[in-house]
Short mmCIF file of C-alpha atoms in Angstrom, two decimals:
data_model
loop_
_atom_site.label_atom_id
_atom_site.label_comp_id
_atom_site.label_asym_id
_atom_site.label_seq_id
_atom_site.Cartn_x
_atom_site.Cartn_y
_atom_site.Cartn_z
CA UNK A 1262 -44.84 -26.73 -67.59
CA UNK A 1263 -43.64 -26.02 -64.22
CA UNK A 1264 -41.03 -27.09 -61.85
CA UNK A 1265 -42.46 -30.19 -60.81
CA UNK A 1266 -43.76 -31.20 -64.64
CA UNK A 1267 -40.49 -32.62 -66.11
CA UNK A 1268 -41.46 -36.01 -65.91
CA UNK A 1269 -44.02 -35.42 -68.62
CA UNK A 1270 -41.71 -35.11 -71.41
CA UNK A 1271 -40.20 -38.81 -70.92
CA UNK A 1272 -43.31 -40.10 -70.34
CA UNK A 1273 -45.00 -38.61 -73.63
CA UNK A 1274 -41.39 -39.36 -75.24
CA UNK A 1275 -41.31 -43.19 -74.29
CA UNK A 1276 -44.90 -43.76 -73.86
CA UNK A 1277 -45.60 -45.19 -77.07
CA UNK A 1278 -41.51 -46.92 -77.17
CA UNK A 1279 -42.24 -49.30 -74.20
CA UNK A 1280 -45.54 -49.28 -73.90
CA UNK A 1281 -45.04 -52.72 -71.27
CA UNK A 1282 -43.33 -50.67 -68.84
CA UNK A 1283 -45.60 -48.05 -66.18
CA UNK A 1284 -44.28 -44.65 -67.12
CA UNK A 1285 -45.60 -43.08 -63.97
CA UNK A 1286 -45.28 -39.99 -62.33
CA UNK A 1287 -43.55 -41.64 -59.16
CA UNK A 1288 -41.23 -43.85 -60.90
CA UNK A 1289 -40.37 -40.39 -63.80
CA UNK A 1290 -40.14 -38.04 -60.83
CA UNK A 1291 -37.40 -40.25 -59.35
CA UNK A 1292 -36.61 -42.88 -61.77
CA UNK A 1293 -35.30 -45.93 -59.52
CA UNK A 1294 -32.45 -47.93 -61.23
CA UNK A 1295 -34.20 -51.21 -62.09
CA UNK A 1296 -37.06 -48.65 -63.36
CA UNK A 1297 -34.67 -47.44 -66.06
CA UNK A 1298 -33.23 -50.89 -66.69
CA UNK A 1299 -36.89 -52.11 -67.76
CA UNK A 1300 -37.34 -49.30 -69.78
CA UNK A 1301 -33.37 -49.59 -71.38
CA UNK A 1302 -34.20 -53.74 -71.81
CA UNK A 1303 -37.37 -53.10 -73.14
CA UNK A 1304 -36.39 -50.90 -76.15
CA UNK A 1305 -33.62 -53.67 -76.90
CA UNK A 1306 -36.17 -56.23 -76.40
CA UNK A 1307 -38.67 -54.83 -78.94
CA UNK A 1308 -36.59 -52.43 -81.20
CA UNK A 1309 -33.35 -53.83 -80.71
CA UNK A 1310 -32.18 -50.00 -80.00
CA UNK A 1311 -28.62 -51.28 -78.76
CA UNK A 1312 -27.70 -54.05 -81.40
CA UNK A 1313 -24.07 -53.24 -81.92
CA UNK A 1314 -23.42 -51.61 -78.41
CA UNK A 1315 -21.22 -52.46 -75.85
CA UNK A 1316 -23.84 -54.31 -74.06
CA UNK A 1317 -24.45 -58.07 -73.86
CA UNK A 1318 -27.09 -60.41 -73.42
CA UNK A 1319 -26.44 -60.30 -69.61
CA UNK A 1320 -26.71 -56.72 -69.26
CA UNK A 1321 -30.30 -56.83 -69.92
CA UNK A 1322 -30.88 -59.22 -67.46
CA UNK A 1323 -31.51 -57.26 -64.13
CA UNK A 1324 -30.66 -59.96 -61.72
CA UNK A 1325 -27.06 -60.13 -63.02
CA UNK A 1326 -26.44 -56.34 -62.22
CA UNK A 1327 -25.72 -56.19 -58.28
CA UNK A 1328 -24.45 -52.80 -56.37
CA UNK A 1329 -23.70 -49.82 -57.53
CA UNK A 1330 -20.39 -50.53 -59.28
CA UNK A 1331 -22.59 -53.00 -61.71
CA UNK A 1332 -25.27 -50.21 -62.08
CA UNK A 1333 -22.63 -47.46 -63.41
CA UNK A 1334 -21.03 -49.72 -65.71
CA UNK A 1335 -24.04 -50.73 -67.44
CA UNK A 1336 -25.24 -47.04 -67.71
CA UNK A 1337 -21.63 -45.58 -69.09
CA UNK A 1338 -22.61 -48.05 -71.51
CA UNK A 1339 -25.41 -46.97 -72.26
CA UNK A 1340 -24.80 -43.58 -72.29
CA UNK A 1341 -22.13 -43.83 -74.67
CA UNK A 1342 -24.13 -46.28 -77.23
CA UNK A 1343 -26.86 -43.20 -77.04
CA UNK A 1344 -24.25 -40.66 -77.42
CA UNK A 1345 -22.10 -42.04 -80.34
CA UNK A 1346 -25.67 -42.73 -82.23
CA UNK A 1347 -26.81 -39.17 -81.65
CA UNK A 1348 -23.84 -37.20 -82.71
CA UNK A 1349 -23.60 -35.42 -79.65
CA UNK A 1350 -22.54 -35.90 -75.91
CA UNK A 1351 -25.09 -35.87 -72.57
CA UNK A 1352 -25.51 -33.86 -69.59
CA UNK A 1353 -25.51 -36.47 -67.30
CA UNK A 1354 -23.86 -38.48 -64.71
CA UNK A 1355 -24.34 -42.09 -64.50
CA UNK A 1356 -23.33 -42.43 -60.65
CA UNK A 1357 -26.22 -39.58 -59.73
CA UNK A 1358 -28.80 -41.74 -62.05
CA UNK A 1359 -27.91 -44.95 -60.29
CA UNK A 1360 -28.05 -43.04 -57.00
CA UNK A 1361 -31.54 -41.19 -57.86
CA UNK A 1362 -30.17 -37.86 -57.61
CA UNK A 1363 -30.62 -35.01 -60.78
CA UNK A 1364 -33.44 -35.98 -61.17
CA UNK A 1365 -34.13 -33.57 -63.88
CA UNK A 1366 -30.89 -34.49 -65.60
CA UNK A 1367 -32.27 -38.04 -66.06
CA UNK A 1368 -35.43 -37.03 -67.27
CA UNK A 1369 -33.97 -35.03 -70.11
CA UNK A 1370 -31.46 -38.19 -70.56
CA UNK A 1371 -34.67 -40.45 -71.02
CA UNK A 1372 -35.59 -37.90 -73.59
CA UNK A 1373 -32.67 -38.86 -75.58
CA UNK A 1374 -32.59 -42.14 -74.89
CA UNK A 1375 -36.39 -41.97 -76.83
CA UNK A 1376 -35.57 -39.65 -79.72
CA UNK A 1377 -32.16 -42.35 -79.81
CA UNK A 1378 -34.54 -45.23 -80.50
CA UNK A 1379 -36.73 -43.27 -83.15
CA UNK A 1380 -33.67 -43.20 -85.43
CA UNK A 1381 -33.02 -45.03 -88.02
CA UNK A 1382 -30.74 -48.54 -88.54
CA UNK A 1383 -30.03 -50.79 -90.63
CA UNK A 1384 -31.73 -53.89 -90.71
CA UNK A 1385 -29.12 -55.66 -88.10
CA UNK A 1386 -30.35 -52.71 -85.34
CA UNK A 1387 -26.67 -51.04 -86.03
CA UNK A 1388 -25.83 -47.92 -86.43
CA UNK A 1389 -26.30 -46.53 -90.31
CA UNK A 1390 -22.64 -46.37 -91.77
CA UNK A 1391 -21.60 -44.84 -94.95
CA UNK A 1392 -22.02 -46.55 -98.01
CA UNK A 1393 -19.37 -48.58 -99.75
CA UNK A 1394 -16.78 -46.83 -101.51
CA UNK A 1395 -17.55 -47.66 -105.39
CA UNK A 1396 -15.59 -50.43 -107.38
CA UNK A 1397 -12.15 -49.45 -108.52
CA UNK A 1398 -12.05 -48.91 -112.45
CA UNK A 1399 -11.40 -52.02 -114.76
CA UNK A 1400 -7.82 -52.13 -115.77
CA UNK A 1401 -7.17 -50.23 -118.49
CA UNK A 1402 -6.49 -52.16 -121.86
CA UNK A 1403 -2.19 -52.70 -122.32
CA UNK A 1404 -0.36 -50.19 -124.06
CA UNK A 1405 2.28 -52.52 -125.62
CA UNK A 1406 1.13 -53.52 -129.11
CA UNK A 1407 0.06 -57.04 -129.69
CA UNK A 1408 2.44 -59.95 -130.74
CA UNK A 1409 3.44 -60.15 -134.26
CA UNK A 1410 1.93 -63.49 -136.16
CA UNK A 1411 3.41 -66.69 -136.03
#
């Protein structure tokens, strides 16, 4: 791929995720903010990719984010949900996605965002977490010896 082919790799990566939204070269090669948003409500719409996040209801609704302030907020958010359920931190800055700048960067951070919704959770959309810890022992029988007869 060259230069000017990084927008392939979100597209093939979220292609068959959000399959609603137009992953097109314009909008990948400089993903506009209410682009991503579609793409970000769409995999909680249909996969439910960030049950358990920070997010509410409202943050999926696009209307209700308004300026830039609103926009970076709701992508830290996102960000971090994607982060804490891959193990690992992103390259990437949520003011120069909201502000259409590193480009590149956001491409590689829709990547993740994709391989994020392929993993697994539990049936509530959470995060897996560690089994139970297993049942304490019965109590163990008494050691003083049993009353005499009446």
């Amino acid at each position: 791929m060259g230069d000017d082919d990084f927008w392939i790799a979100p597209r093939d990566a979220l292609q068959p995720l959000v399959p609603a939204v137009p992953l097109t070269e314009k909008y990948l090669k400089r993903p506009p903010f209410r682009f991503i948003h579609d793409i970000i409500a769409s995999l909680q719409r249909d996969r439910g990719t960030f049950n358990g996040s920070q997010l509410t209801e409202q943050d999926f609704d696009a209307s209700t984010i308004d300026g830039k302030d609103d926009k970076v907020a709701f992508l830290k958010k996102v960000i971090s949900h994607v982060e804490t359920g891959l193990g690992r931190p992103i390259d990437v800055n949520p003011k120069k996605i909201a502000s259409g700048s590193e480009v590149e960067k956001t491409a590689a951070f829709l990547c993740e965002l994709a391989a994020f919704a392929q993993t697994p959770r539990t049936s509530g959309g959470e995060e897996p977490s560690a089994p139970p810890p297993p049942p304490p022992p019965p109590p163990a029988e008494s050691a003083l010896p049993p009353p005499p007869p009446a």
